[in-house]
Amino acid sequence: PRATSSALPAAASVPLGGTSCVVTITRGTSTDSGTFGRLTISNNTFTAVSLELPWHNDLANVSCIPVGKYLCDWKLSQSHGKNVYHIEGVPDGRTNVEIHSANIIAQLRGCICLGAEIAVFAPGTFSGINVATKGIQHSAATVASFEALMGGQAFTLVISNE
């Protein structure tokens, strides 16, 4: 009989311009302002700033997701009413973890948002936020560019800490 492996297969990468595609987020330090990182795509020049909630032991709706390797699928978001990238296989049964636009962590519940640059927003910029708040700018445009580049194809997401 042939030996079988108990190892799980690696998540499939999507062809992007004829090459394998892996999206990587390299995070900096997690603070009360959030967990900021840099998103890059293998064999592509696209980059973005990422923003997630601070690390709170992978608790649903209040924490960024753990470091790891994930499959991302393009499918309908119940929260946003349109297709977005969903991050599959997040530990502890977390579901509906998405990549979408947002500017500050108050607009996140465990998802990842993308933007062009880090910014500090003046008090009152966002409803209910009366203090200067660190976040990211140009999120909607950055997410739209990322989604257009990825073309609705599944990809591997690798999240690591610096």
PDB file of C-alpha atoms in Angstrom:
ATOM      1  CA  PRO A   1       0.000   0.000   0.000  1.00  0.00           C
ATOM      2  CA  ARG A   2       1.031   3.535  -0.717  1.00  0.00           C
ATOM      3  CA  ALA A   3       1.931   5.751   2.269  1.00  0.00           C
ATOM      4  CA  THR A   4      -0.289   8.734   2.850  1.00  0.00           C
ATOM      5  CA  SER A   5       0.700  12.041   4.315  1.00  0.00           C
ATOM      6  CA  SER A   6      -1.199  13.619   7.184  1.00  0.00           C
ATOM      7  CA  ALA A   7       0.139  17.050   6.264  1.00  0.00           C
ATOM      8  CA  LEU A   8      -2.432  19.504   4.974  1.00  0.00           C
ATOM      9  CA  PRO A   9      -1.860  20.731   1.439  1.00  0.00           C
ATOM     10  CA  ALA A  10      -0.654  24.288   1.061  1.00  0.00           C
ATOM     11  CA  ALA A  11      -3.317  26.821   0.114  1.00  0.00           C
ATOM     12  CA  ALA A  12      -3.494  27.310  -3.626  1.00  0.00           C
ATOM     13  CA  SER A  13      -2.047  30.471  -5.136  1.00  0.00           C
ATOM     14  CA  VAL A  14      -3.739  32.300  -7.963  1.00  0.00           C
ATOM     15  CA  PRO A  15      -1.978  33.086 -11.222  1.00  0.00           C
ATOM     16  CA  LEU A  16      -1.362  36.818 -11.494  1.00  0.00           C
ATOM     17  CA  GLY A  17       0.304  37.715 -14.756  1.00  0.00           C
ATOM     18  CA  GLY A  18       1.299  34.081 -15.230  1.00  0.00           C
ATOM     19  CA  THR A  19       3.022  33.751 -11.843  1.00  0.00           C
ATOM     20  CA  SER A  20       1.955  32.340  -8.489  1.00  0.00           C
ATOM     21  CA  CYS A  21       0.400  34.970  -6.258  1.00  0.00           C
ATOM     22  CA  VAL A  22       0.873  35.268  -2.524  1.00  0.00           C
ATOM     23  CA  VAL A  23      -0.321  38.343  -0.666  1.00  0.00           C
ATOM     24  CA  THR A  24       1.744  39.163   2.412  1.00  0.00           C
ATOM     25  CA  ILE A  25       0.956  41.454   5.322  1.00  0.00           C
ATOM     26  CA  THR A  26       3.942  42.248   7.518  1.00  0.00           C
ATOM     27  CA  ARG A  27       2.726  43.804  10.741  1.00  0.00           C
ATOM     28  CA  GLY A  28       4.410  46.267  13.025  1.00  0.00           C
ATOM     29  CA  THR A  29       3.750  46.538  16.738  1.00  0.00           C
ATOM     30  CA  SER A  30       0.143  46.257  17.899  1.00  0.00           C
ATOM     31  CA  THR A  31      -0.954  49.279  19.965  1.00  0.00           C
ATOM     32  CA  ASP A  32      -4.211  50.775  21.217  1.00  0.00           C
ATOM     33  CA  SER A  33      -4.382  52.645  17.874  1.00  0.00           C
ATOM     34  CA  GLY A  34      -4.448  49.354  15.978  1.00  0.00           C
ATOM     35  CA  THR A  35      -2.137  46.932  14.247  1.00  0.00           C
ATOM     36  CA  PHE A  36      -0.578  48.579  11.201  1.00  0.00           C
ATOM     37  CA  GLY A  37       1.251  46.656   8.505  1.00  0.00           C
ATOM     38  CA  ARG A  38       2.433  46.657   4.910  1.00  0.00           C
ATOM     39  CA  LEU A  39       0.668  44.570   2.248  1.00  0.00           C
ATOM     40  CA  THR A  40       2.655  43.347  -0.749  1.00  0.00           C
ATOM     41  CA  ILE A  41       1.842  40.992  -3.613  1.00  0.00           C
ATOM     42  CA  SER A  42       4.340  38.495  -4.977  1.00  0.00           C
ATOM     43  CA  ASN A  43       5.724  39.420  -8.394  1.00  0.00           C
ATOM     44  CA  ASN A  44       3.878  42.747  -8.383  1.00  0.00           C
ATOM     45  CA  THR A  45       4.709  46.319  -7.377  1.00  0.00           C
ATOM     46  CA  PHE A  46       1.377  46.980  -5.621  1.00  0.00           C
ATOM     47  CA  THR A  47       1.703  47.923  -1.941  1.00  0.00           C
ATOM     48  CA  ALA A  48      -0.743  49.180   0.667  1.00  0.00           C
ATOM     49  CA  VAL A  49      -0.891  49.988   4.342  1.00  0.00           C
ATOM     50  CA  SER A  50      -3.029  47.590   6.363  1.00  0.00           C
ATOM     51  CA  LEU A  51      -4.926  48.299   9.560  1.00  0.00           C
ATOM     52  CA  GLU A  52      -6.427  45.804  11.978  1.00  0.00           C
ATOM     53  CA  LEU A  53      -7.668  45.848  15.536  1.00  0.00           C
ATOM     54  CA  PRO A  54      -5.079  45.545  18.321  1.00  0.00           C
ATOM     55  CA  TRP A  55      -4.143  42.013  19.410  1.00  0.00           C
ATOM     56  CA  HIS A  56      -6.550  40.751  22.090  1.00  0.00           C
ATOM     57  CA  ASN A  57      -5.862  36.986  22.083  1.00  0.00           C
ATOM     58  CA  ASP A  58      -7.822  36.338  18.853  1.00  0.00           C
ATOM     59  CA  LEU A  59     -11.157  37.247  20.423  1.00  0.00           C
ATOM     60  CA  ALA A  60     -13.894  37.644  17.811  1.00  0.00           C
ATOM     61  CA  ASN A  61     -14.882  41.237  16.988  1.00  0.00           C
ATOM     62  CA  VAL A  62     -12.160  42.809  19.188  1.00  0.00           C
ATOM     63  CA  SER A  63      -8.833  41.355  17.979  1.00  0.00           C
ATOM     64  CA  CYS A  64      -6.749  41.132  14.845  1.00  0.00           C
ATOM     65  CA  ILE A  65      -6.381  37.595  13.521  1.00  0.00           C
ATOM     66  CA  PRO A  66      -3.364  35.444  14.415  1.00  0.00           C
ATOM     67  CA  VAL A  67      -0.189  35.312  12.376  1.00  0.00           C
ATOM     68  CA  GLY A  68      -0.565  32.552   9.810  1.00  0.00           C
ATOM     69  CA  LYS A  69      -1.346  31.415   6.290  1.00  0.00           C
ATOM     70  CA  TYR A  70      -4.911  31.742   5.020  1.00  0.00           C
ATOM     71  CA  LEU A  71      -6.920  31.188   1.847  1.00  0.00           C
ATOM     72  CA  CYS A  72      -8.884  34.246   0.697  1.00  0.00           C
ATOM     73  CA  ASP A  73     -12.046  33.790  -1.369  1.00  0.00           C
ATOM     74  CA  TRP A  74     -14.088  36.385  -3.251  1.00  0.00           C
ATOM     75  CA  LYS A  75     -17.692  36.181  -2.075  1.00  0.00           C
ATOM     76  CA  LEU A  76     -20.718  38.132  -0.905  1.00  0.00           C
ATOM     77  CA  SER A  77     -20.366  40.074   2.329  1.00  0.00           C
ATOM     78  CA  GLN A  78     -23.546  40.136   4.383  1.00  0.00           C
ATOM     79  CA  SER A  79     -22.287  43.307   6.109  1.00  0.00           C
ATOM     80  CA  HIS A  80     -21.375  45.215   2.942  1.00  0.00           C
ATOM     81  CA  GLY A  81     -23.922  43.820   0.459  1.00  0.00           C
ATOM     82  CA  LYS A  82     -21.271  43.192  -2.204  1.00  0.00           C
ATOM     83  CA  ASN A  83     -18.426  40.809  -2.914  1.00  0.00           C
ATOM     84  CA  VAL A  84     -15.260  41.269  -0.876  1.00  0.00           C
ATOM     85  CA  TYR A  85     -12.337  39.021   0.000  1.00  0.00           C
ATOM     86  CA  HIS A  86     -13.071  36.695   2.929  1.00  0.00           C
ATOM     87  CA  ILE A  87     -10.201  35.272   4.983  1.00  0.00           C
ATOM     88  CA  GLU A  88     -10.943  31.582   5.534  1.00  0.00           C
ATOM     89  CA  GLY A  89      -9.741  29.282   8.288  1.00  0.00           C
ATOM     90  CA  VAL A  90      -9.222  31.864  11.014  1.00  0.00           C
ATOM     91  CA  PRO A  91      -8.750  29.962  14.305  1.00  0.00           C
ATOM     92  CA  ASP A  92     -11.355  29.719  17.056  1.00  0.00           C
ATOM     93  CA  GLY A  93     -14.227  29.505  14.582  1.00  0.00           C
ATOM     94  CA  ARG A  94     -14.083  33.141  13.552  1.00  0.00           C
ATOM     95  CA  THR A  95     -16.136  33.793  10.426  1.00  0.00           C
ATOM     96  CA  ASN A  96     -16.871  36.737   8.143  1.00  0.00           C
ATOM     97  CA  VAL A  97     -13.323  38.062   8.482  1.00  0.00           C
ATOM     98  CA  GLU A  98     -12.971  40.287   5.435  1.00  0.00           C
ATOM     99  CA  ILE A  99     -10.663  42.675   3.603  1.00  0.00           C
ATOM    100  CA  HIS A 100     -12.601  45.908   3.075  1.00  0.00           C
ATOM    101  CA  SER A 101     -12.320  49.675   3.264  1.00  0.00           C
ATOM    102  CA  ALA A 102     -12.241  51.530   6.602  1.00  0.00           C
ATOM    103  CA  ASN A 103     -10.184  54.357   8.039  1.00  0.00           C
ATOM    104  CA  ILE A 104      -9.971  53.713  11.802  1.00  0.00           C
ATOM    105  CA  ILE A 105     -10.275  50.705  14.112  1.00  0.00           C
ATOM    106  CA  ALA A 106     -13.702  51.857  15.339  1.00  0.00           C
ATOM    107  CA  GLN A 107     -14.931  50.796  11.863  1.00  0.00           C
ATOM    108  CA  LEU A 108     -13.548  47.246  12.217  1.00  0.00           C
ATOM    109  CA  ARG A 109     -14.781  44.096  13.966  1.00  0.00           C
ATOM    110  CA  GLY A 110     -11.860  41.779  13.307  1.00  0.00           C
ATOM    111  CA  CYS A 111     -11.389  42.472   9.583  1.00  0.00           C
ATOM    112  CA  ILE A 112      -8.461  43.983   7.680  1.00  0.00           C
ATOM    113  CA  CYS A 113      -8.676  47.312   5.881  1.00  0.00           C
ATOM    114  CA  LEU A 114      -6.253  48.721   3.343  1.00  0.00           C
ATOM    115  CA  GLY A 115      -5.178  52.281   2.595  1.00  0.00           C
ATOM    116  CA  ALA A 116      -2.514  54.361   0.917  1.00  0.00           C
ATOM    117  CA  GLU A 117      -0.885  55.866   4.009  1.00  0.00           C
ATOM    118  CA  ILE A 118      -1.093  56.234   7.765  1.00  0.00           C
ATOM    119  CA  ALA A 119      -2.728  59.442   8.983  1.00  0.00           C
ATOM    120  CA  VAL A 120      -3.934  61.108  12.155  1.00  0.00           C
ATOM    121  CA  PHE A 121      -7.517  62.301  11.798  1.00  0.00           C
ATOM    122  CA  ALA A 122      -8.705  65.415  13.612  1.00  0.00           C
ATOM    123  CA  PRO A 123     -11.310  65.136  16.379  1.00  0.00           C
ATOM    124  CA  GLY A 124     -14.798  65.024  14.882  1.00  0.00           C
ATOM    125  CA  THR A 125     -13.675  63.594  11.519  1.00  0.00           C
ATOM    126  CA  PHE A 126     -15.732  60.477  12.263  1.00  0.00           C
ATOM    127  CA  SER A 127     -19.085  60.440  14.031  1.00  0.00           C
ATOM    128  CA  GLY A 128     -18.680  59.727  17.742  1.00  0.00           C
ATOM    129  CA  ILE A 129     -14.882  60.119  17.689  1.00  0.00           C
ATOM    130  CA  ASN A 130     -13.949  63.291  19.576  1.00  0.00           C
ATOM    131  CA  VAL A 131     -10.187  62.814  19.849  1.00  0.00           C
ATOM    132  CA  ALA A 132      -7.384  62.756  17.286  1.00  0.00           C
ATOM    133  CA  THR A 133      -7.321  59.213  15.908  1.00  0.00           C
ATOM    134  CA  LYS A 134      -4.596  57.331  14.041  1.00  0.00           C
ATOM    135  CA  GLY A 135      -5.784  55.431  10.965  1.00  0.00           C
ATOM    136  CA  ILE A 136      -5.305  55.093   7.216  1.00  0.00           C
ATOM    137  CA  GLN A 137      -6.241  57.341   4.281  1.00  0.00           C
ATOM    138  CA  HIS A 138      -7.644  56.605   0.823  1.00  0.00           C
ATOM    139  CA  SER A 139      -9.008  53.231   1.879  1.00  0.00           C
ATOM    140  CA  ALA A 140     -11.874  52.911  -0.629  1.00  0.00           C
ATOM    141  CA  ALA A 141      -9.596  53.686  -3.592  1.00  0.00           C
ATOM    142  CA  THR A 142      -6.853  51.369  -2.326  1.00  0.00           C
ATOM    143  CA  VAL A 143      -9.250  48.466  -1.763  1.00  0.00           C
ATOM    144  CA  ALA A 144     -10.796  49.037  -5.219  1.00  0.00           C
ATOM    145  CA  SER A 145      -7.322  48.921  -6.812  1.00  0.00           C
ATOM    146  CA  PHE A 146      -6.445  45.743  -4.877  1.00  0.00           C
ATOM    147  CA  GLU A 147      -9.709  44.046  -5.853  1.00  0.00           C
ATOM    148  CA  ALA A 148      -9.286  45.002  -9.524  1.00  0.00           C
ATOM    149  CA  LEU A 149      -5.734  43.670  -9.529  1.00  0.00           C
ATOM    150  CA  MET A 150      -6.759  40.382  -7.894  1.00  0.00           C
ATOM    151  CA  GLY A 151      -9.733  40.036 -10.262  1.00  0.00           C
ATOM    152  CA  GLY A 152     -11.941  38.087  -7.864  1.00  0.00           C
ATOM    153  CA  GLN A 153      -9.507  35.174  -7.852  1.00  0.00           C
ATOM    154  CA  ALA A 154      -8.670  33.280  -4.650  1.00  0.00           C
ATOM    155  CA  PHE A 155      -5.212  33.846  -3.191  1.00  0.00           C
ATOM    156  CA  THR A 156      -2.984  32.865  -0.299  1.00  0.00           C
ATOM    157  CA  LEU A 157      -2.603  35.440   2.473  1.00  0.00           C
ATOM    158  CA  VAL A 158       0.455  35.221   4.720  1.00  0.00           C
ATOM    159  CA  ILE A 159       0.407  37.372   7.844  1.00  0.00           C
ATOM    160  CA  SER A 160       3.609  37.809   9.846  1.00  0.00           C
ATOM    161  CA  ASN A 161       5.028  40.149  12.458  1.00  0.00           C
ATOM    162  CA  GLU A 162       8.179  42.203  11.875  1.00  0.00           C
TER     163      GLU A 162
END
